[in-house]
Tab-separated table of C-alpha atoms and ligand atoms in Angstrom:
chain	number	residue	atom	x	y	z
A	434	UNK	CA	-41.246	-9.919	130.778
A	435	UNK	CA	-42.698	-12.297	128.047
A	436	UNK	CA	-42.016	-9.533	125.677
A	437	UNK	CA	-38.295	-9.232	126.419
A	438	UNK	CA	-39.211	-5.398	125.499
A	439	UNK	CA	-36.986	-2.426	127.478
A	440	UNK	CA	-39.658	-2.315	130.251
A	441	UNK	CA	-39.290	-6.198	131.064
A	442	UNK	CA	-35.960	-5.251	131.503
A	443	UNK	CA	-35.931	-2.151	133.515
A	444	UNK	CA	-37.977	-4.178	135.808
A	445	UNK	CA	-35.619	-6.804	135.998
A	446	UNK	CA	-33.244	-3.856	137.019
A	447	UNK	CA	-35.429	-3.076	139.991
A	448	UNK	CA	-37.103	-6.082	141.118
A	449	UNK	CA	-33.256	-7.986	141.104
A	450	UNK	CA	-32.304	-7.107	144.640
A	451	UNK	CA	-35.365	-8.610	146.436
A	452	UNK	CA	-35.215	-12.132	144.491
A	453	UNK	CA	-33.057	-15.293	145.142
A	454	UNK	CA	-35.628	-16.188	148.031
A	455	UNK	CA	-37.752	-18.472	146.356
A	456	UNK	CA	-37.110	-22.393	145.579
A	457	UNK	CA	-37.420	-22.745	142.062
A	458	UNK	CA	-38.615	-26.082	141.178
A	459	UNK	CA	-38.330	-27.434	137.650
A	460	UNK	CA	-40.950	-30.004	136.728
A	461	UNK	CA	-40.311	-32.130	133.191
A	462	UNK	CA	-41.410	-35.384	131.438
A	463	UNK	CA	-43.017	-35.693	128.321
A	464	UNK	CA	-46.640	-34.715	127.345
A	465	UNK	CA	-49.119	-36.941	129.011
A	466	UNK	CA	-47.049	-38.362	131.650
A	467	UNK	CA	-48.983	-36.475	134.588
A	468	UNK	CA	-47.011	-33.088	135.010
A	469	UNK	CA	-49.957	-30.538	135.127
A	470	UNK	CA	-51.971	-33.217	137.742
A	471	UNK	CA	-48.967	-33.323	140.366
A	472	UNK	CA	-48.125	-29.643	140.088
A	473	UNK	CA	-51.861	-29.665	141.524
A	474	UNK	CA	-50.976	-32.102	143.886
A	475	UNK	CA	-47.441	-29.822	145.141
A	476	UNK	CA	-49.704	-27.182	144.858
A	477	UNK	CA	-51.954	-28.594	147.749
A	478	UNK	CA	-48.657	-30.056	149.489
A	479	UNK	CA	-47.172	-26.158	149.704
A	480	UNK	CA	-49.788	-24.666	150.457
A	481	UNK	CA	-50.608	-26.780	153.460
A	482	UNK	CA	-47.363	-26.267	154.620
A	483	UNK	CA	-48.344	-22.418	154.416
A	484	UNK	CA	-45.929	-21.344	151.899
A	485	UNK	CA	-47.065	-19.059	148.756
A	486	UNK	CA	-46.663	-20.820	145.407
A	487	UNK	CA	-46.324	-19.285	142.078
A	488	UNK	CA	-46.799	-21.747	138.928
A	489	UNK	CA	-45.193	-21.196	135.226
A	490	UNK	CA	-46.701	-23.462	132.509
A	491	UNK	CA	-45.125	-23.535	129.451
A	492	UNK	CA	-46.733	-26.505	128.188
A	493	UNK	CA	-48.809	-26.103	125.345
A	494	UNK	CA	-50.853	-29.124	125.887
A	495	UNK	CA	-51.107	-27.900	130.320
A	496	UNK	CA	-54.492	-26.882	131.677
A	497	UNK	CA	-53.267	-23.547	133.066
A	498	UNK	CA	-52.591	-22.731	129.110
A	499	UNK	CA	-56.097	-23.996	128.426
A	500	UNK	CA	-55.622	-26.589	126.303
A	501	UNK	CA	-57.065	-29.360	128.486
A	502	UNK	CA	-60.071	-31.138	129.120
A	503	UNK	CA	-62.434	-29.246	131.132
A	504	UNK	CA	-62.077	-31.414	134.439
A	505	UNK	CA	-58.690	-30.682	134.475
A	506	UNK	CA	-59.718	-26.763	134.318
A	507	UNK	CA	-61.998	-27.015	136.912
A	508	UNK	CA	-59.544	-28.373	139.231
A	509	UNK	CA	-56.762	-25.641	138.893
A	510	UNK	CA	-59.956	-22.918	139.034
A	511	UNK	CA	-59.575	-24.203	142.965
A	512	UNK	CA	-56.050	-23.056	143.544
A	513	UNK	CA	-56.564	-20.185	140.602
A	514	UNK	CA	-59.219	-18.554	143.926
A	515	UNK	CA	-56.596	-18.989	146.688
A	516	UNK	CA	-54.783	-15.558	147.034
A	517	UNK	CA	-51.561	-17.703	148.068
A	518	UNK	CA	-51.360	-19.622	144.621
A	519	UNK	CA	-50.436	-17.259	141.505
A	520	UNK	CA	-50.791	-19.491	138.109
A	521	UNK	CA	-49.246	-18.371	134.714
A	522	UNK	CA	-48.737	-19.845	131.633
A	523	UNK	CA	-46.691	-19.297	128.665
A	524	UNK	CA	-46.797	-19.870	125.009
A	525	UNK	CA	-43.597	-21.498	124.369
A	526	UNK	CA	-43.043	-19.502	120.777
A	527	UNK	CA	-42.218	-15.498	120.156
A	528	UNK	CA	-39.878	-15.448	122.959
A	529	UNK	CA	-37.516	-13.061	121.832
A	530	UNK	CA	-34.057	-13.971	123.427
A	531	UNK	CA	-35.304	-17.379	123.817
A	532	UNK	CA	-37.852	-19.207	125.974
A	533	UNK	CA	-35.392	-19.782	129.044
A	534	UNK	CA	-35.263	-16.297	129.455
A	535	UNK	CA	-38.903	-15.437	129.480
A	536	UNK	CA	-39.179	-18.315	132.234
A	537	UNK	CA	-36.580	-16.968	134.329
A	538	UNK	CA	-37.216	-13.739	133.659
A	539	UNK	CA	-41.328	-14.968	134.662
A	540	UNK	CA	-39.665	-16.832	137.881
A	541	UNK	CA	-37.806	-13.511	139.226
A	542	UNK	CA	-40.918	-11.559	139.423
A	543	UNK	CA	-43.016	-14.347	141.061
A	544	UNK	CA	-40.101	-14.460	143.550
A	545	UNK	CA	-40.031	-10.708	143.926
A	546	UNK	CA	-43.770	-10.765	144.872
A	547	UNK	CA	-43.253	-12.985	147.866
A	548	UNK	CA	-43.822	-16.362	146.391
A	549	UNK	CA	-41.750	-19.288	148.878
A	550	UNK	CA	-42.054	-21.630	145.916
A	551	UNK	CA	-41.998	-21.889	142.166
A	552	UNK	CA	-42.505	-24.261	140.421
A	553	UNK	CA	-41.727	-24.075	136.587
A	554	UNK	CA	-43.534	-27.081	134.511
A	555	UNK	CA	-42.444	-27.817	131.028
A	556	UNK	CA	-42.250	-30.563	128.729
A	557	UNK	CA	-39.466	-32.303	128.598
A	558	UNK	CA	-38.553	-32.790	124.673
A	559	UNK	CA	-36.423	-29.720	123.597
A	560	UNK	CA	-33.263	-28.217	124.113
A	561	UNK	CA	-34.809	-25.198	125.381
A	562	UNK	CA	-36.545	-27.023	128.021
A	563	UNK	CA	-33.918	-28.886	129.312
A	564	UNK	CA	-32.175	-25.591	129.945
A	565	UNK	CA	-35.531	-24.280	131.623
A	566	UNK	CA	-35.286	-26.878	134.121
A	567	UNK	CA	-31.955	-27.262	134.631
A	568	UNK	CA	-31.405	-23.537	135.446
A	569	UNK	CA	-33.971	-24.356	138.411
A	570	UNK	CA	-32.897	-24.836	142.121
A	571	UNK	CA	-34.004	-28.955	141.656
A	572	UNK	CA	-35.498	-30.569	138.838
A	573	UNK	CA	-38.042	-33.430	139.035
A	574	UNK	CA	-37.908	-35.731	135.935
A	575	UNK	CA	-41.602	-37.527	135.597
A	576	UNK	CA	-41.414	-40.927	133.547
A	577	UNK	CA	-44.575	-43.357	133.046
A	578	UNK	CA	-45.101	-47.311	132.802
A	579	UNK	CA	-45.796	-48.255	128.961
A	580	UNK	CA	-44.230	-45.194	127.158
A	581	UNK	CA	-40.596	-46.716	126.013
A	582	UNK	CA	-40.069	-47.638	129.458
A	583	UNK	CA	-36.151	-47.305	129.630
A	584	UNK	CA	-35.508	-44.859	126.727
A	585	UNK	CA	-37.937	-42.221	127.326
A	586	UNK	CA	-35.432	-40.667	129.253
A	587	UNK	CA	-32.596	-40.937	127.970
A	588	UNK	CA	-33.872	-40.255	124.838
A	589	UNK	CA	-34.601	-36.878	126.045
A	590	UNK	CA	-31.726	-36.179	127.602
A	591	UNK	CA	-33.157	-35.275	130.778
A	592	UNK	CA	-31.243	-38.236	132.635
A	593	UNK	CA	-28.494	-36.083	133.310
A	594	UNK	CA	-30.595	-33.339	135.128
A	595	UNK	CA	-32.401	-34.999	137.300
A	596	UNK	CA	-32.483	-34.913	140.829
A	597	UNK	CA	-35.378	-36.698	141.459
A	598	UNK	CA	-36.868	-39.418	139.182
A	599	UNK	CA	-40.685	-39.621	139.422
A	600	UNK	CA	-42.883	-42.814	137.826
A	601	UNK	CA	-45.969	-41.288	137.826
A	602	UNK	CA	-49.160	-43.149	136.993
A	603	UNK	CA	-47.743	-45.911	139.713
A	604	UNK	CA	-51.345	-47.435	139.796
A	605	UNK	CA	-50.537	-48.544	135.631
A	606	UNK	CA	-48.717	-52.029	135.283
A	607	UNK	CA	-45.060	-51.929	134.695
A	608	UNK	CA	-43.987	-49.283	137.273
A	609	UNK	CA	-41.304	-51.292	139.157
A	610	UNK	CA	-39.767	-51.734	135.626
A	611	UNK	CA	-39.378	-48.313	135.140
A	612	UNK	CA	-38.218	-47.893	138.580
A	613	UNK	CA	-36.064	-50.460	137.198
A	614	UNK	CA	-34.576	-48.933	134.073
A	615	UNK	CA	-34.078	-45.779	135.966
A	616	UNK	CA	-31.708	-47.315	138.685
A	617	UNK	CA	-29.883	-49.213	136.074
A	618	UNK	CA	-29.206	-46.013	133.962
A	619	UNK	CA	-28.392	-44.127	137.529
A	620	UNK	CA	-25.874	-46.920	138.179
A	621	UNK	CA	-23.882	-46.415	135.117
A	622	UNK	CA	-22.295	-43.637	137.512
A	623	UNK	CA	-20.536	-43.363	140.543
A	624	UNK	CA	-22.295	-41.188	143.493
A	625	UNK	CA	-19.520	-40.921	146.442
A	626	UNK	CA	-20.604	-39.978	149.730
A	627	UNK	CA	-20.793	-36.278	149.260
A	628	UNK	CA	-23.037	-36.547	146.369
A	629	UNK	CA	-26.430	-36.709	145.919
A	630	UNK	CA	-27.881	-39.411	144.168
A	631	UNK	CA	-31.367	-38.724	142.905
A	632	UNK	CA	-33.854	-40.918	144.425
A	633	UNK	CA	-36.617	-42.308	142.325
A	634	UNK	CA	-40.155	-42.288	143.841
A	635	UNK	CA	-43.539	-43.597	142.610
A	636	UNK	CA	-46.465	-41.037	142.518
A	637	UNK	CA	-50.345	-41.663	141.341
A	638	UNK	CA	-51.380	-37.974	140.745
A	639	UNK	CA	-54.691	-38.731	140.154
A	640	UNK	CA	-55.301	-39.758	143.859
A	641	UNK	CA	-52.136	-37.867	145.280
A	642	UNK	CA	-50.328	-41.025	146.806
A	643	UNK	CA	-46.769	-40.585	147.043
A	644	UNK	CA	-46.565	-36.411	146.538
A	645	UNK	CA	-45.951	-36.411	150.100
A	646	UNK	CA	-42.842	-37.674	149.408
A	647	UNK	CA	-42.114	-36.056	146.960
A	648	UNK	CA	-41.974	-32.872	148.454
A	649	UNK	CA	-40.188	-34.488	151.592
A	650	UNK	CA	-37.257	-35.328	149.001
A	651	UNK	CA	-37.708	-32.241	147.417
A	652	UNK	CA	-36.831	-30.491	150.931
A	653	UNK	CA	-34.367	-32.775	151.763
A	654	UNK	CA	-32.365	-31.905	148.354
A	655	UNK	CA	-32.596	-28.493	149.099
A	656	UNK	CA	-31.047	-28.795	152.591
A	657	UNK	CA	-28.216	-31.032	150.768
A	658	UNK	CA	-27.615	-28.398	148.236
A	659	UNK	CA	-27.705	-25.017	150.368
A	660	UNK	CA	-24.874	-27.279	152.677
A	661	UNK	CA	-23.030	-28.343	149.796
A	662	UNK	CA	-22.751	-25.143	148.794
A	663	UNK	CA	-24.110	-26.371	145.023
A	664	UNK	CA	-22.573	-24.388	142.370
A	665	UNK	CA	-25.829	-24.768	140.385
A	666	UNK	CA	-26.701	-21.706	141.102
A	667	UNK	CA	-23.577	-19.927	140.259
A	668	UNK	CA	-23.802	-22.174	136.823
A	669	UNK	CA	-26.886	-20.082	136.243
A	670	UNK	CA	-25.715	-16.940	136.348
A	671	UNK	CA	-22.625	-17.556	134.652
A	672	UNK	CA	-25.128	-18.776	131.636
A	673	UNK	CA	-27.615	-16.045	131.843
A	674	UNK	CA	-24.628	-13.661	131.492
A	675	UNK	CA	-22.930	-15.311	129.145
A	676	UNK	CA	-26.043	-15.210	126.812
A	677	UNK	CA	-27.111	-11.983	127.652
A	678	UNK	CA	-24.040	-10.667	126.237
A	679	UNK	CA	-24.208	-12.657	123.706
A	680	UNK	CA	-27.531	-11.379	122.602
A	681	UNK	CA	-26.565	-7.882	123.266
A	682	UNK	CA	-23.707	-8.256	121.136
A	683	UNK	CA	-25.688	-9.806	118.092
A	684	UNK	CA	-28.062	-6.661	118.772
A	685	UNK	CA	-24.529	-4.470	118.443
A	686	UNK	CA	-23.674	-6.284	115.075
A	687	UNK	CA	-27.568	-6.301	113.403
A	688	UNK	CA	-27.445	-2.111	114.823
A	689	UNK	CA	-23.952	-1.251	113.016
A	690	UNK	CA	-23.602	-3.477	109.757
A	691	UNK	CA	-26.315	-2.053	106.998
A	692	UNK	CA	-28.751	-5.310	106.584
A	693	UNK	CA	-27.901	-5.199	102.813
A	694	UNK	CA	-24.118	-5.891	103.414
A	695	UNK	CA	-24.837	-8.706	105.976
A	696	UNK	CA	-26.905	-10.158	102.612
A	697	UNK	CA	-24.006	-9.884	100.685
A	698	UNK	CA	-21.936	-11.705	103.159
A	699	UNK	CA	-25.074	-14.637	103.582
A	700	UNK	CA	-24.634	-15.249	99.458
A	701	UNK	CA	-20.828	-15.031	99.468
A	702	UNK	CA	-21.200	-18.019	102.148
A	703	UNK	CA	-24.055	-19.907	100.380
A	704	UNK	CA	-22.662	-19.620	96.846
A	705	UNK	CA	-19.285	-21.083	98.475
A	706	UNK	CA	-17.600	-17.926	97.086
A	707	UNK	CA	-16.540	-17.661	100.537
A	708	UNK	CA	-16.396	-19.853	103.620
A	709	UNK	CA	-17.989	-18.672	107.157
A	710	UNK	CA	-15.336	-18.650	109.354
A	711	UNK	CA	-13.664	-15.720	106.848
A	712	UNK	CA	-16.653	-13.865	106.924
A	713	UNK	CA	-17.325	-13.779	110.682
A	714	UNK	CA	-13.557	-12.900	111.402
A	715	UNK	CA	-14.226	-9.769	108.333
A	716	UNK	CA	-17.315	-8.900	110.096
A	717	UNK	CA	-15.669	-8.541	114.042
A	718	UNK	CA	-12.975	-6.400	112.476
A	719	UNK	CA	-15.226	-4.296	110.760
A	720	UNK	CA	-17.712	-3.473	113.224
A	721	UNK	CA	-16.710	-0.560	116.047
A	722	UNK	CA	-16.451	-1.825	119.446
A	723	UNK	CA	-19.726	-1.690	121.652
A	724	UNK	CA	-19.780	1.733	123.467
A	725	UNK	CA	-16.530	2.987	125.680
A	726	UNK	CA	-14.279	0.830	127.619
A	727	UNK	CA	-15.344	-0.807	130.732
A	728	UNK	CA	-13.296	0.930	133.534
A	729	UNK	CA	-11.055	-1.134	135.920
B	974	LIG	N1	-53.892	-43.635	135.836
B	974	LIG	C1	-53.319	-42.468	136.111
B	974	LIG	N2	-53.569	-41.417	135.324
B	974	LIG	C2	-52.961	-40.240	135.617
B	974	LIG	C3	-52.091	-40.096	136.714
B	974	LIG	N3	-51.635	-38.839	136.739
B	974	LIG	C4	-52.193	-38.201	135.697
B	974	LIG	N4	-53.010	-39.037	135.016
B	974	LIG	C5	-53.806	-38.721	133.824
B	974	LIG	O1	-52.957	-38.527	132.710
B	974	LIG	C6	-53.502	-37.558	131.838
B	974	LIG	C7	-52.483	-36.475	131.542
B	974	LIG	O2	-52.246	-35.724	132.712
B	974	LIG	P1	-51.645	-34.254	132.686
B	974	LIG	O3	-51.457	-33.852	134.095
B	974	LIG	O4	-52.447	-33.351	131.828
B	974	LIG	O5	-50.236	-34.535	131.988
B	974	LIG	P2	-49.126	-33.507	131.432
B	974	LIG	O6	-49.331	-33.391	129.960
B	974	LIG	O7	-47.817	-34.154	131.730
B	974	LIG	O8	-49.301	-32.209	132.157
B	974	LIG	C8	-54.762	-37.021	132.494
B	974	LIG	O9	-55.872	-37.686	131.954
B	974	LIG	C9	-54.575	-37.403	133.956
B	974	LIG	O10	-55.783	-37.581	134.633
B	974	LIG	C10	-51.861	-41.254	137.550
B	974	LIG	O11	-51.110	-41.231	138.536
B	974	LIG	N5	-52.506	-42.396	137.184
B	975	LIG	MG1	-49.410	-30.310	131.563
């Protein structure tokens, strides 16, 4: 799946039918803030409910990509020995077709192979990782005391896709303020009755106060959404598709015009001999249409 090659896809083709079971939970905040300990914590929280759990990393700095401090290794090596727990983590370069892809493509199979819950962690800085998580059945935003307090997230533009707001690292002075800064910036907008307004909860990962909660809320969002009929998920697929074909249609252009002559065009634009929006409107007339008509 990783490497987007024709077999990651063929088994896309098979495995589709028998996925859309599992809650896909998006977890996001920048590095340090806690992610990697309270995807442990869930971990422990799903598992004691009995439910199978499947974990994508694709955080560079995240223990299950080995780039933490060896207590934080052993701890995961728990849950890595529990049949019911299936731990993966990606490298969040060489994606071919983009990182969101590879994760999603990553989440199907988990779901195909039975797991209740997945839970995607990434770090919450890029555009690419915003989609990640938003493209998940709920996201959890994580925020800490003493890091920029109210910008952090807005700065990362993750303010609009949360629906729940986590201060981790409650035990650290200045957690009601972020608690704080996070209402404010919630009640900039209007939640009627009908909607769901993302609660924000204080966590200490470390000890595992508060993930209770947290997966409490997480449920309860899920009821709302399946009752509210949440068009999230329709969102999803209308984006996969939509860049799927755009991707298979770039893969149409790069097979039919000769590399050289795409050159040519690349120093017409950069030379200013000619300006972009001529070039791409030469270039669709010029190429043949993709393959036969689509019936119907
Ligand atoms: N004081 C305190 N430290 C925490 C808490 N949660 C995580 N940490 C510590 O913060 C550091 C970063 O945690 P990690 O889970 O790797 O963060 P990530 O980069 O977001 O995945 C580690 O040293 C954790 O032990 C917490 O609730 N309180
Ligand atoms: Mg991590």
């Amino acid at each position: 799946m990783e490497d987007d090659g024709d077999a990651g896809r063929e088994l896309v083709s098979r495995i589709y039918t028998q996925t859309g079971r599992a809650f896909l939970v998006g977890v996001t905040g920048a590095p340090g803030t806690g992610k990697s300990t309270l995807v442990d914590r869930l971990i422990a929280e799903i598992r004691e409910a009995e439910l199978k759990v499947g974990v994508i990393a694709v955080d560079p700095t995240s223990p299950f990509s080995g780039g933490a401090v060896l207590g934080d290794r052993v701890r995961m090596n728990a849950h890595a020995a529990d049949a019911g727990v299936f731990i993966r983590s990606m490298a969040t370069r060489g994606h071919l077709g983009g990182l969101a892809r590879a994760t999603a493509d990553a989440a199907l199979v988990l779901d195909a192979a039975g797991s209740d819950v997945v839970i995607i962690e990434t770090v919450g800085v890029g555009q690419d990782e915003v989609d990640i998580v938003s493209a998940a059945d709920i996201s959890i935003v994580l925020l800490v005391p003493g890091a920029g307090d109210d910008l952090q997230a807005i700065k990362a533009g993750v303010m609009e896709i949360g629906d729940i707001f986590v201060v981790n690292k409650a035990d650290r002075e200045g957690a009601d303020r972020v608690v704080q800064a996070v209402a404010s910036n919630l009640s900039l907008k209007t939640y009627d009755a009908s909607e769901w307004k993302p609660p924000i909860l204080k966590t200490e990962a470390t000890t595992g106060a508060g993930v209770d909660v947290l997966w409490k809320e997480s449920g309860r969002f899920r009821e709302w959404a399946s009752e509210h009929r949440q068009s999230r998920r329709r969102q999803r697929h209308v984006s996969r598709l939509r860049e799927l074909l755009a991707l298979s249609f770039l893969r149409h252009v790069d097979g039919t015009l000769p590399p050289e002559e795409f050159d040519r065009y690349i120093e017409a634009v950069a030379s200013r001999a000619r300006d972009p929006y001529s070039v791409v409107e030469e270039i669709m007339k010029r190429i043949p249409s993709p393959g036969s008509r689509i019936p119907g």
